[in-house]
């Protein structure tokens, strides 16, 4: 559980104060950081372990896993190469090296192709009208090409029984697809492919409707092995209630993450590579932030590496792309709050961490009351920091079937949009483990 890893980090940190030249302690703390998704810190610890003892093989493994998690495949390949050189008969090392090498080559190939041609939309090569729905298909269908409440209810039950939506319907749900004023809204954080927990949210809080609006704050997919069911359900409600159902992009609605953490593998297993390309396109059009009643700003990650960013700057972001490694778009998807003032290097190795003073200045400049973000597992499902000005909400309970955390959602209502927190616990799901479709290196790297 989260607490165990946090305790491990604490104890190894104390041990390192006493014995700062112990490579094993750094390597073990690196693993605990990996488990809590602090990939930047994990990378630093693995590097330190190798500075102390360059022959410490586990250090190379840890560093490679950290680099893989950060999408730095060439750096990871170098470390796997070292392990294979030192242990030529180690089958596991050889397999990891070959797997990583495949990714590096594929990336190079994709870059070469991308520079040769103007990227055409998958939609241009689809002829959805001529796709036939076979007579023996008994599942839900759109009515005259439109999503209806009846279709949504049937589809959710169909998915619940682990059945597959006809590909024609799945494509239709894709293709039909910033200041919000409201009396009341429910904000949910990361759902990460935990479909049965998503159904539970709707059970507890009511289905979305014109009188029960929702905002889902990114990271709908990856890790959990029912990501397809989650995202198609969310897209369906967006089509049914375009003005009362909102989806924001998270750092996992990106190609790099989807290749590593399961969504791409899941879509290819359940449908086709072309279907994944279409998801990738749609993800690029998801908004990065939402301002509610000119008082509250919602984004997946957090605030910015520099002061002075305005709402107007956010509106101008060219969002139809994969996020860059730095700048406001990257920060909205990746940054985290910290308790101390100022900014510091991110524990994740991407973007930054921002303190209460940063939040205060941003809110003042933009005449806002507080920010709501997600992106981090919280034991209680939510956390209020920065004197109530920065709220985290996370809606995937018992994350990855191992963290033991609660999930939560927030109600904002009334003219002052005072937040009310509602917690819930995980419900059982069919026996498909998290990360079942993830890249094999990520499945093994977490061991």
PDB file of C-alpha atoms in Angstrom, residues 138-427:
ATOM      1  CA  UNK A 138     -27.114  -8.487 -29.958  1.00  0.00           C
ATOM      2  CA  UNK A 139     -25.392  -5.533 -28.294  1.00  0.00           C
ATOM      3  CA  UNK A 140     -26.327  -1.850 -28.068  1.00  0.00           C
ATOM      4  CA  UNK A 141     -26.568   0.287 -31.240  1.00  0.00           C
ATOM      5  CA  UNK A 142     -26.838   4.030 -31.786  1.00  0.00           C
ATOM      6  CA  UNK A 143     -30.252   5.288 -32.881  1.00  0.00           C
ATOM      7  CA  UNK A 144     -29.955   7.003 -36.300  1.00  0.00           C
ATOM      8  CA  UNK A 145     -26.263   7.466 -35.563  1.00  0.00           C
ATOM      9  CA  UNK A 146     -27.045   9.325 -32.300  1.00  0.00           C
ATOM     10  CA  UNK A 147     -26.143   8.531 -28.705  1.00  0.00           C
ATOM     11  CA  UNK A 148     -29.245   8.283 -26.479  1.00  0.00           C
ATOM     12  CA  UNK A 149     -29.678   7.622 -22.763  1.00  0.00           C
ATOM     13  CA  UNK A 150     -31.115   4.181 -23.632  1.00  0.00           C
ATOM     14  CA  UNK A 151     -27.973   3.402 -25.663  1.00  0.00           C
ATOM     15  CA  UNK A 152     -25.718   4.579 -22.784  1.00  0.00           C
ATOM     16  CA  UNK A 153     -27.491   2.408 -20.196  1.00  0.00           C
ATOM     17  CA  UNK A 154     -27.416  -0.640 -22.480  1.00  0.00           C
ATOM     18  CA  UNK A 155     -23.752  -0.054 -23.329  1.00  0.00           C
ATOM     19  CA  UNK A 156     -22.727   0.260 -19.664  1.00  0.00           C
ATOM     20  CA  UNK A 157     -24.430  -3.058 -18.838  1.00  0.00           C
ATOM     21  CA  UNK A 158     -22.917  -4.664 -21.945  1.00  0.00           C
ATOM     22  CA  UNK A 159     -19.426  -3.573 -20.851  1.00  0.00           C
ATOM     23  CA  UNK A 160     -20.153  -4.709 -17.288  1.00  0.00           C
ATOM     24  CA  UNK A 161     -20.600  -8.245 -18.631  1.00  0.00           C
ATOM     25  CA  UNK A 162     -17.206  -7.892 -20.373  1.00  0.00           C
ATOM     26  CA  UNK A 163     -18.772  -7.874 -23.834  1.00  0.00           C
ATOM     27  CA  UNK A 164     -17.461  -5.896 -26.788  1.00  0.00           C
ATOM     28  CA  UNK A 165     -19.256  -3.012 -28.478  1.00  0.00           C
ATOM     29  CA  UNK A 166     -19.523  -3.450 -32.258  1.00  0.00           C
ATOM     30  CA  UNK A 167     -16.631  -1.632 -33.932  1.00  0.00           C
ATOM     31  CA  UNK A 168     -19.045   0.472 -36.026  1.00  0.00           C
ATOM     32  CA  UNK A 169     -20.639   1.808 -32.816  1.00  0.00           C
ATOM     33  CA  UNK A 170     -17.220   2.360 -31.217  1.00  0.00           C
ATOM     34  CA  UNK A 171     -16.118   4.450 -34.239  1.00  0.00           C
ATOM     35  CA  UNK A 172     -19.414   6.390 -34.246  1.00  0.00           C
ATOM     36  CA  UNK A 173     -18.922   7.358 -30.593  1.00  0.00           C
ATOM     37  CA  UNK A 174     -15.520   8.837 -31.476  1.00  0.00           C
ATOM     38  CA  UNK A 175     -16.413  10.818 -34.512  1.00  0.00           C
ATOM     39  CA  UNK A 176     -19.452  12.635 -33.225  1.00  0.00           C
ATOM     40  CA  UNK A 177     -17.407  14.428 -30.742  1.00  0.00           C
ATOM     41  CA  UNK A 178     -14.097  27.100 -22.279  1.00  0.00           C
ATOM     42  CA  UNK A 179     -16.059  29.218 -19.441  1.00  0.00           C
ATOM     43  CA  UNK A 180     -18.636  27.018 -17.793  1.00  0.00           C
ATOM     44  CA  UNK A 181     -21.456  28.481 -15.656  1.00  0.00           C
ATOM     45  CA  UNK A 182     -23.252  26.104 -13.348  1.00  0.00           C
ATOM     46  CA  UNK A 183     -25.283  25.820 -10.133  1.00  0.00           C
ATOM     47  CA  UNK A 184     -23.712  22.494  -9.221  1.00  0.00           C
ATOM     48  CA  UNK A 185     -21.094  20.154 -10.662  1.00  0.00           C
ATOM     49  CA  UNK A 186     -19.395  16.905  -9.625  1.00  0.00           C
ATOM     50  CA  UNK A 187     -15.638  16.783 -10.222  1.00  0.00           C
ATOM     51  CA  UNK A 188     -13.945  13.377 -10.467  1.00  0.00           C
ATOM     52  CA  UNK A 189     -10.198  12.778 -10.585  1.00  0.00           C
ATOM     53  CA  UNK A 190      -8.175   9.969 -12.203  1.00  0.00           C
ATOM     54  CA  UNK A 191     -10.176   6.845 -13.088  1.00  0.00           C
ATOM     55  CA  UNK A 192      -7.318   4.911 -14.811  1.00  0.00           C
ATOM     56  CA  UNK A 193      -9.270   2.153 -16.528  1.00  0.00           C
ATOM     57  CA  UNK A 194     -11.121   1.125 -13.347  1.00  0.00           C
ATOM     58  CA  UNK A 195     -14.486   0.701 -15.083  1.00  0.00           C
ATOM     59  CA  UNK A 196     -16.319  -0.989 -12.207  1.00  0.00           C
ATOM     60  CA  UNK A 197     -15.342   1.860  -9.872  1.00  0.00           C
ATOM     61  CA  UNK A 198     -16.628   4.337 -12.484  1.00  0.00           C
ATOM     62  CA  UNK A 199     -19.989   2.523 -12.507  1.00  0.00           C
ATOM     63  CA  UNK A 200     -19.951   2.759  -8.717  1.00  0.00           C
ATOM     64  CA  UNK A 201     -19.513   6.557  -8.900  1.00  0.00           C
ATOM     65  CA  UNK A 202     -22.625   6.751 -11.098  1.00  0.00           C
ATOM     66  CA  UNK A 203     -24.439   4.410  -8.697  1.00  0.00           C
ATOM     67  CA  UNK A 204     -23.578   6.601  -5.691  1.00  0.00           C
ATOM     68  CA  UNK A 205     -23.916  10.008  -7.302  1.00  0.00           C
ATOM     69  CA  UNK A 206     -26.463   9.434 -10.091  1.00  0.00           C
ATOM     70  CA  UNK A 207     -25.984   9.171 -13.843  1.00  0.00           C
ATOM     71  CA  UNK A 208     -24.876  12.328 -15.660  1.00  0.00           C
ATOM     72  CA  UNK A 209     -27.797  14.449 -16.876  1.00  0.00           C
ATOM     73  CA  UNK A 210     -28.670  18.061 -17.581  1.00  0.00           C
ATOM     74  CA  UNK A 211     -29.405  18.508 -13.873  1.00  0.00           C
ATOM     75  CA  UNK A 212     -26.438  16.399 -12.699  1.00  0.00           C
ATOM     76  CA  UNK A 213     -23.354  17.697 -14.561  1.00  0.00           C
ATOM     77  CA  UNK A 214     -19.914  16.096 -14.266  1.00  0.00           C
ATOM     78  CA  UNK A 215     -16.313  17.029 -14.984  1.00  0.00           C
ATOM     79  CA  UNK A 216     -13.734  14.209 -15.255  1.00  0.00           C
ATOM     80  CA  UNK A 217     -10.248  15.566 -14.707  1.00  0.00           C
ATOM     81  CA  UNK A 218      -8.022  13.421 -16.961  1.00  0.00           C
ATOM     82  CA  UNK A 219      -6.204  10.061 -16.741  1.00  0.00           C
ATOM     83  CA  UNK A 220      -9.211   8.023 -17.840  1.00  0.00           C
ATOM     84  CA  UNK A 221      -6.979   5.288 -19.252  1.00  0.00           C
ATOM     85  CA  UNK A 222      -3.819   3.193 -18.590  1.00  0.00           C
ATOM     86  CA  UNK A 223      -2.906   0.901 -15.686  1.00  0.00           C
ATOM     87  CA  UNK A 224      -6.432  -0.420 -15.100  1.00  0.00           C
ATOM     88  CA  UNK A 225      -7.342  -3.056 -17.708  1.00  0.00           C
ATOM     89  CA  UNK A 226     -10.835  -1.755 -18.542  1.00  0.00           C
ATOM     90  CA  UNK A 227      -9.646   1.520 -20.079  1.00  0.00           C
ATOM     91  CA  UNK A 228     -11.587   1.022 -23.302  1.00  0.00           C
ATOM     92  CA  UNK A 229     -14.859   0.639 -21.376  1.00  0.00           C
ATOM     93  CA  UNK A 230     -14.110   3.735 -19.275  1.00  0.00           C
ATOM     94  CA  UNK A 231     -13.236   6.006 -22.199  1.00  0.00           C
ATOM     95  CA  UNK A 232     -16.092   4.914 -24.491  1.00  0.00           C
ATOM     96  CA  UNK A 233     -18.569   5.440 -21.632  1.00  0.00           C
ATOM     97  CA  UNK A 234     -17.164   8.924 -20.939  1.00  0.00           C
ATOM     98  CA  UNK A 235     -17.178   9.861 -24.642  1.00  0.00           C
ATOM     99  CA  UNK A 236     -20.770   8.583 -24.894  1.00  0.00           C
ATOM    100  CA  UNK A 237     -21.935  10.888 -22.086  1.00  0.00           C
ATOM    101  CA  UNK A 238     -20.039  13.802 -23.678  1.00  0.00           C
ATOM    102  CA  UNK A 239     -22.070  13.241 -26.862  1.00  0.00           C
ATOM    103  CA  UNK A 240     -25.328  12.823 -24.967  1.00  0.00           C
ATOM    104  CA  UNK A 241     -24.882  15.938 -22.787  1.00  0.00           C
ATOM    105  CA  UNK A 242     -22.289  18.151 -24.523  1.00  0.00           C
ATOM    106  CA  UNK A 243     -23.062  21.160 -22.281  1.00  0.00           C
ATOM    107  CA  UNK A 244     -23.294  19.236 -18.990  1.00  0.00           C
ATOM    108  CA  UNK A 245     -20.457  16.716 -19.211  1.00  0.00           C
ATOM    109  CA  UNK A 246     -16.784  17.756 -19.381  1.00  0.00           C
ATOM    110  CA  UNK A 247     -13.553  15.854 -20.006  1.00  0.00           C
ATOM    111  CA  UNK A 248     -10.083  17.357 -19.485  1.00  0.00           C
ATOM    112  CA  UNK A 249      -6.852  15.849 -20.751  1.00  0.00           C
ATOM    113  CA  UNK A 250      -4.457  14.169 -18.309  1.00  0.00           C
ATOM    114  CA  UNK A 251      -0.802  13.228 -18.746  1.00  0.00           C
ATOM    115  CA  UNK A 252      -2.026   9.700 -19.630  1.00  0.00           C
ATOM    116  CA  UNK A 253      -4.045  10.906 -22.617  1.00  0.00           C
ATOM    117  CA  UNK A 254      -0.760  10.925 -24.554  1.00  0.00           C
ATOM    118  CA  UNK A 255       0.955   8.467 -26.910  1.00  0.00           C
ATOM    119  CA  UNK A 256       4.075   7.962 -24.786  1.00  0.00           C
ATOM    120  CA  UNK A 257       2.140   6.968 -21.686  1.00  0.00           C
ATOM    121  CA  UNK A 258      -0.352   4.829 -23.646  1.00  0.00           C
ATOM    122  CA  UNK A 259       2.489   2.840 -25.219  1.00  0.00           C
ATOM    123  CA  UNK A 260       3.960   2.051 -21.804  1.00  0.00           C
ATOM    124  CA  UNK A 261       1.023   1.693 -19.409  1.00  0.00           C
ATOM    125  CA  UNK A 262      -1.476  -0.425 -21.281  1.00  0.00           C
ATOM    126  CA  UNK A 263      -4.030   1.609 -23.243  1.00  0.00           C
ATOM    127  CA  UNK A 264      -2.441   1.051 -26.664  1.00  0.00           C
ATOM    128  CA  UNK A 265      -2.007  -2.681 -25.942  1.00  0.00           C
ATOM    129  CA  UNK A 266      -5.598  -2.947 -24.715  1.00  0.00           C
ATOM    130  CA  UNK A 267      -7.113  -1.260 -27.801  1.00  0.00           C
ATOM    131  CA  UNK A 268      -5.008  -3.409 -30.142  1.00  0.00           C
ATOM    132  CA  UNK A 269      -6.115  -6.538 -28.242  1.00  0.00           C
ATOM    133  CA  UNK A 270      -9.811  -5.578 -28.236  1.00  0.00           C
ATOM    134  CA  UNK A 271      -9.980  -3.793 -31.626  1.00  0.00           C
ATOM    135  CA  UNK A 272      -7.217  -2.584 -33.957  1.00  0.00           C
ATOM    136  CA  UNK A 273      -4.136  -0.352 -34.214  1.00  0.00           C
ATOM    137  CA  UNK A 274      -6.220   2.017 -36.346  1.00  0.00           C
ATOM    138  CA  UNK A 275      -8.727   2.384 -33.514  1.00  0.00           C
ATOM    139  CA  UNK A 276      -5.847   3.374 -31.192  1.00  0.00           C
ATOM    140  CA  UNK A 277      -4.741   6.036 -33.721  1.00  0.00           C
ATOM    141  CA  UNK A 278      -8.238   7.495 -33.610  1.00  0.00           C
ATOM    142  CA  UNK A 279      -8.197   7.645 -29.793  1.00  0.00           C
ATOM    143  CA  UNK A 280      -4.819   9.339 -29.977  1.00  0.00           C
ATOM    144  CA  UNK A 281      -6.265  12.015 -32.298  1.00  0.00           C
ATOM    145  CA  UNK A 282      -9.305  12.622 -30.104  1.00  0.00           C
ATOM    146  CA  UNK A 283      -7.120  12.911 -26.973  1.00  0.00           C
ATOM    147  CA  UNK A 284      -5.195  15.742 -28.633  1.00  0.00           C
ATOM    148  CA  UNK A 285      -8.366  17.815 -28.858  1.00  0.00           C
ATOM    149  CA  UNK A 286      -9.347  17.431 -25.197  1.00  0.00           C
ATOM    150  CA  UNK A 287      -9.262  20.736 -23.293  1.00  0.00           C
ATOM    151  CA  UNK A 288      -6.368  21.254 -20.852  1.00  0.00           C
ATOM    152  CA  UNK A 289      -8.255  23.272 -18.219  1.00  0.00           C
ATOM    153  CA  UNK A 290     -11.748  24.422 -17.282  1.00  0.00           C
ATOM    154  CA  UNK A 291     -12.751  27.618 -15.509  1.00  0.00           C
ATOM    155  CA  UNK A 292     -15.972  27.313 -13.470  1.00  0.00           C
ATOM    156  CA  UNK A 293     -18.094  30.425 -12.771  1.00  0.00           C
ATOM    157  CA  UNK A 294     -14.927  32.539 -13.139  1.00  0.00           C
ATOM    158  CA  UNK A 295     -13.936  31.364  -9.641  1.00  0.00           C
ATOM    159  CA  UNK A 296     -12.343  27.916  -9.851  1.00  0.00           C
ATOM    160  CA  UNK A 297      -9.741  26.610 -12.294  1.00  0.00           C
ATOM    161  CA  UNK A 298      -9.591  22.849 -12.846  1.00  0.00           C
ATOM    162  CA  UNK A 299      -6.647  21.082 -14.503  1.00  0.00           C
ATOM    163  CA  UNK A 300      -5.125  17.608 -14.250  1.00  0.00           C
ATOM    164  CA  UNK A 301      -1.613  18.421 -13.018  1.00  0.00           C
ATOM    165  CA  UNK A 302      -1.165  21.900 -11.619  1.00  0.00           C
ATOM    166  CA  UNK A 303       0.335  25.373 -11.891  1.00  0.00           C
ATOM    167  CA  UNK A 304       3.318  26.684 -13.761  1.00  0.00           C
ATOM    168  CA  UNK A 305       7.111  26.672 -13.792  1.00  0.00           C
ATOM    169  CA  UNK A 306       7.004  30.475 -14.141  1.00  0.00           C
ATOM    170  CA  UNK A 307       4.894  33.254 -12.653  1.00  0.00           C
ATOM    171  CA  UNK A 308       2.685  35.514 -14.733  1.00  0.00           C
ATOM    172  CA  UNK A 309       0.642  32.914 -16.666  1.00  0.00           C
ATOM    173  CA  UNK A 310      -2.895  34.203 -17.320  1.00  0.00           C
ATOM    174  CA  UNK A 311      -6.138  32.489 -18.345  1.00  0.00           C
ATOM    175  CA  UNK A 312      -5.726  34.249 -21.679  1.00  0.00           C
ATOM    176  CA  UNK A 313      -2.352  32.505 -22.130  1.00  0.00           C
ATOM    177  CA  UNK A 314      -4.059  29.149 -21.476  1.00  0.00           C
ATOM    178  CA  UNK A 315      -6.698  29.846 -24.116  1.00  0.00           C
ATOM    179  CA  UNK A 316      -3.931  30.484 -26.649  1.00  0.00           C
ATOM    180  CA  UNK A 317      -2.159  27.133 -26.125  1.00  0.00           C
ATOM    181  CA  UNK A 318      -1.972  25.089 -29.323  1.00  0.00           C
ATOM    182  CA  UNK A 319      -3.302  21.898 -27.760  1.00  0.00           C
ATOM    183  CA  UNK A 320      -3.781  19.602 -30.754  1.00  0.00           C
ATOM    184  CA  UNK A 321      -0.447  17.796 -30.303  1.00  0.00           C
ATOM    185  CA  UNK A 322       1.584  15.576 -28.003  1.00  0.00           C
ATOM    186  CA  UNK A 323       2.686  17.691 -25.018  1.00  0.00           C
ATOM    187  CA  UNK A 324       6.189  19.217 -25.052  1.00  0.00           C
ATOM    188  CA  UNK A 325       8.744  18.525 -22.279  1.00  0.00           C
ATOM    189  CA  UNK A 326       8.323  21.951 -20.696  1.00  0.00           C
ATOM    190  CA  UNK A 327       6.127  25.059 -20.744  1.00  0.00           C
ATOM    191  CA  UNK A 328       2.501  25.730 -19.705  1.00  0.00           C
ATOM    192  CA  UNK A 329       0.941  22.780 -21.578  1.00  0.00           C
ATOM    193  CA  UNK A 330       3.379  20.361 -19.930  1.00  0.00           C
ATOM    194  CA  UNK A 331       2.795  21.961 -16.488  1.00  0.00           C
ATOM    195  CA  UNK A 332      -1.013  21.715 -16.738  1.00  0.00           C
ATOM    196  CA  UNK A 333      -0.653  17.951 -17.263  1.00  0.00           C
ATOM    197  CA  UNK A 334       2.305  17.132 -15.000  1.00  0.00           C
ATOM    198  CA  UNK A 335       3.084  19.525 -12.097  1.00  0.00           C
ATOM    199  CA  UNK A 336       2.390  18.869  -8.381  1.00  0.00           C
ATOM    200  CA  UNK A 337       1.916  21.089  -5.320  1.00  0.00           C
ATOM    201  CA  UNK A 338       4.465  21.072  -2.480  1.00  0.00           C
ATOM    202  CA  UNK A 339       4.068  22.320   1.124  1.00  0.00           C
ATOM    203  CA  UNK A 340       7.049  24.718   1.111  1.00  0.00           C
ATOM    204  CA  UNK A 341       7.114  28.078  -0.689  1.00  0.00           C
ATOM    205  CA  UNK A 342       8.752  28.486  -4.078  1.00  0.00           C
ATOM    206  CA  UNK A 343       9.308  25.835  -6.703  1.00  0.00           C
ATOM    207  CA  UNK A 344      11.473  22.740  -6.817  1.00  0.00           C
ATOM    208  CA  UNK A 345      12.500  19.991  -9.196  1.00  0.00           C
ATOM    209  CA  UNK A 346       9.658  17.538  -9.787  1.00  0.00           C
ATOM    210  CA  UNK A 347       9.747  14.141  -8.088  1.00  0.00           C
ATOM    211  CA  UNK A 348       8.435  12.814 -11.431  1.00  0.00           C
ATOM    212  CA  UNK A 349      11.285  14.115 -13.549  1.00  0.00           C
ATOM    213  CA  UNK A 350       8.834  16.231 -15.613  1.00  0.00           C
ATOM    214  CA  UNK A 351       7.601  19.823 -14.984  1.00  0.00           C
ATOM    215  CA  UNK A 352       7.956  21.196 -11.402  1.00  0.00           C
ATOM    216  CA  UNK A 353       6.551  21.310  -7.887  1.00  0.00           C
ATOM    217  CA  UNK A 354       4.927  24.587  -6.798  1.00  0.00           C
ATOM    218  CA  UNK A 355       4.419  26.035  -3.313  1.00  0.00           C
ATOM    219  CA  UNK A 356       1.558  27.928  -1.584  1.00  0.00           C
ATOM    220  CA  UNK A 357       3.032  31.320  -2.562  1.00  0.00           C
ATOM    221  CA  UNK A 358       2.961  30.334  -6.248  1.00  0.00           C
ATOM    222  CA  UNK A 359      -0.710  29.324  -5.930  1.00  0.00           C
ATOM    223  CA  UNK A 360      -1.557  32.544  -4.070  1.00  0.00           C
ATOM    224  CA  UNK A 361       0.042  34.771  -6.746  1.00  0.00           C
ATOM    225  CA  UNK A 362      -1.609  32.898  -9.620  1.00  0.00           C
ATOM    226  CA  UNK A 363      -5.086  33.105  -8.047  1.00  0.00           C
ATOM    227  CA  UNK A 364      -4.671  36.793  -7.240  1.00  0.00           C
ATOM    228  CA  UNK A 365      -3.512  37.717 -10.738  1.00  0.00           C
ATOM    229  CA  UNK A 366      -6.394  35.790 -12.349  1.00  0.00           C
ATOM    230  CA  UNK A 367      -9.071  36.764  -9.775  1.00  0.00           C
ATOM    231  CA  UNK A 368      -9.811  33.139  -8.872  1.00  0.00           C
ATOM    232  CA  UNK A 369     -10.675  31.522  -5.521  1.00  0.00           C
ATOM    233  CA  UNK A 370      -8.959  28.124  -5.742  1.00  0.00           C
ATOM    234  CA  UNK A 371      -7.682  25.388  -8.082  1.00  0.00           C
ATOM    235  CA  UNK A 372      -8.796  21.754  -8.291  1.00  0.00           C
ATOM    236  CA  UNK A 373      -6.344  19.183  -9.675  1.00  0.00           C
ATOM    237  CA  UNK A 374      -5.840  15.401  -9.646  1.00  0.00           C
ATOM    238  CA  UNK A 375      -2.754  13.427 -10.781  1.00  0.00           C
ATOM    239  CA  UNK A 376      -1.696  12.062  -7.353  1.00  0.00           C
ATOM    240  CA  UNK A 377      -2.972   9.093  -5.334  1.00  0.00           C
ATOM    241  CA  UNK A 378      -4.272  10.258  -1.947  1.00  0.00           C
ATOM    242  CA  UNK A 379      -5.013   7.837   0.906  1.00  0.00           C
ATOM    243  CA  UNK A 380      -8.359   9.569   1.580  1.00  0.00           C
ATOM    244  CA  UNK A 381      -9.162  10.144  -2.116  1.00  0.00           C
ATOM    245  CA  UNK A 382      -8.662  13.898  -1.759  1.00  0.00           C
ATOM    246  CA  UNK A 383      -6.388  16.439  -0.078  1.00  0.00           C
ATOM    247  CA  UNK A 384      -6.745  20.144   0.685  1.00  0.00           C
ATOM    248  CA  UNK A 385      -3.451  22.076   0.694  1.00  0.00           C
ATOM    249  CA  UNK A 386      -2.123  25.629   0.317  1.00  0.00           C
ATOM    250  CA  UNK A 387      -4.599  26.951   2.922  1.00  0.00           C
ATOM    251  CA  UNK A 388      -7.577  25.591   1.009  1.00  0.00           C
ATOM    252  CA  UNK A 389      -6.436  27.132  -2.285  1.00  0.00           C
ATOM    253  CA  UNK A 390      -5.249  23.902  -3.925  1.00  0.00           C
ATOM    254  CA  UNK A 391      -7.435  20.777  -3.822  1.00  0.00           C
ATOM    255  CA  UNK A 392      -6.462  17.323  -5.136  1.00  0.00           C
ATOM    256  CA  UNK A 393      -9.124  14.751  -6.050  1.00  0.00           C
ATOM    257  CA  UNK A 394      -8.372  11.151  -7.094  1.00  0.00           C
ATOM    258  CA  UNK A 395     -11.169   8.754  -8.084  1.00  0.00           C
ATOM    259  CA  UNK A 396      -9.437   5.383  -8.562  1.00  0.00           C
ATOM    260  CA  UNK A 397      -9.830   3.572  -5.200  1.00  0.00           C
ATOM    261  CA  UNK A 398      -7.336   0.835  -4.300  1.00  0.00           C
ATOM    262  CA  UNK A 399      -5.299   2.115  -7.254  1.00  0.00           C
ATOM    263  CA  UNK A 400      -3.710  -0.710  -9.288  1.00  0.00           C
ATOM    264  CA  UNK A 401      -5.322  -3.187  -6.855  1.00  0.00           C
ATOM    265  CA  UNK A 402      -2.561  -2.506  -4.346  1.00  0.00           C
ATOM    266  CA  UNK A 403      -2.568   1.014  -2.917  1.00  0.00           C
ATOM    267  CA  UNK A 404      -5.458   0.597  -0.455  1.00  0.00           C
ATOM    268  CA  UNK A 405      -6.536   4.236  -0.961  1.00  0.00           C
ATOM    269  CA  UNK A 406     -10.098   5.534  -0.988  1.00  0.00           C
ATOM    270  CA  UNK A 407     -11.507   7.303  -4.038  1.00  0.00           C
ATOM    271  CA  UNK A 408     -13.348  10.618  -3.871  1.00  0.00           C
ATOM    272  CA  UNK A 409     -15.368  13.096  -5.913  1.00  0.00           C
ATOM    273  CA  UNK A 410     -16.178  16.721  -5.162  1.00  0.00           C
ATOM    274  CA  UNK A 411     -19.458  18.606  -5.322  1.00  0.00           C
ATOM    275  CA  UNK A 412     -19.147  22.311  -6.064  1.00  0.00           C
ATOM    276  CA  UNK A 413     -22.443  24.113  -5.573  1.00  0.00           C
ATOM    277  CA  UNK A 414     -24.041  27.464  -4.839  1.00  0.00           C
ATOM    278  CA  UNK A 415     -22.721  30.902  -5.659  1.00  0.00           C
ATOM    279  CA  UNK A 416     -19.514  30.423  -3.649  1.00  0.00           C
ATOM    280  CA  UNK A 417     -18.833  26.904  -5.069  1.00  0.00           C
ATOM    281  CA  UNK A 418     -17.837  25.626  -1.623  1.00  0.00           C
ATOM    282  CA  UNK A 419     -16.392  22.114  -2.086  1.00  0.00           C
ATOM    283  CA  UNK A 420     -18.045  19.063  -0.477  1.00  0.00           C
ATOM    284  CA  UNK A 421     -16.049  15.827  -0.497  1.00  0.00           C
ATOM    285  CA  UNK A 422     -17.549  12.368  -0.954  1.00  0.00           C
ATOM    286  CA  UNK A 423     -15.396   9.272  -0.419  1.00  0.00           C
ATOM    287  CA  UNK A 424     -15.921   5.720  -1.633  1.00  0.00           C
ATOM    288  CA  UNK A 425     -14.048   2.410  -1.585  1.00  0.00           C
ATOM    289  CA  UNK A 426     -13.146  -0.013  -4.366  1.00  0.00           C
ATOM    290  CA  UNK A 427     -15.662  -2.533  -5.696  1.00  0.00           C
TER     291      UNK A 427
END
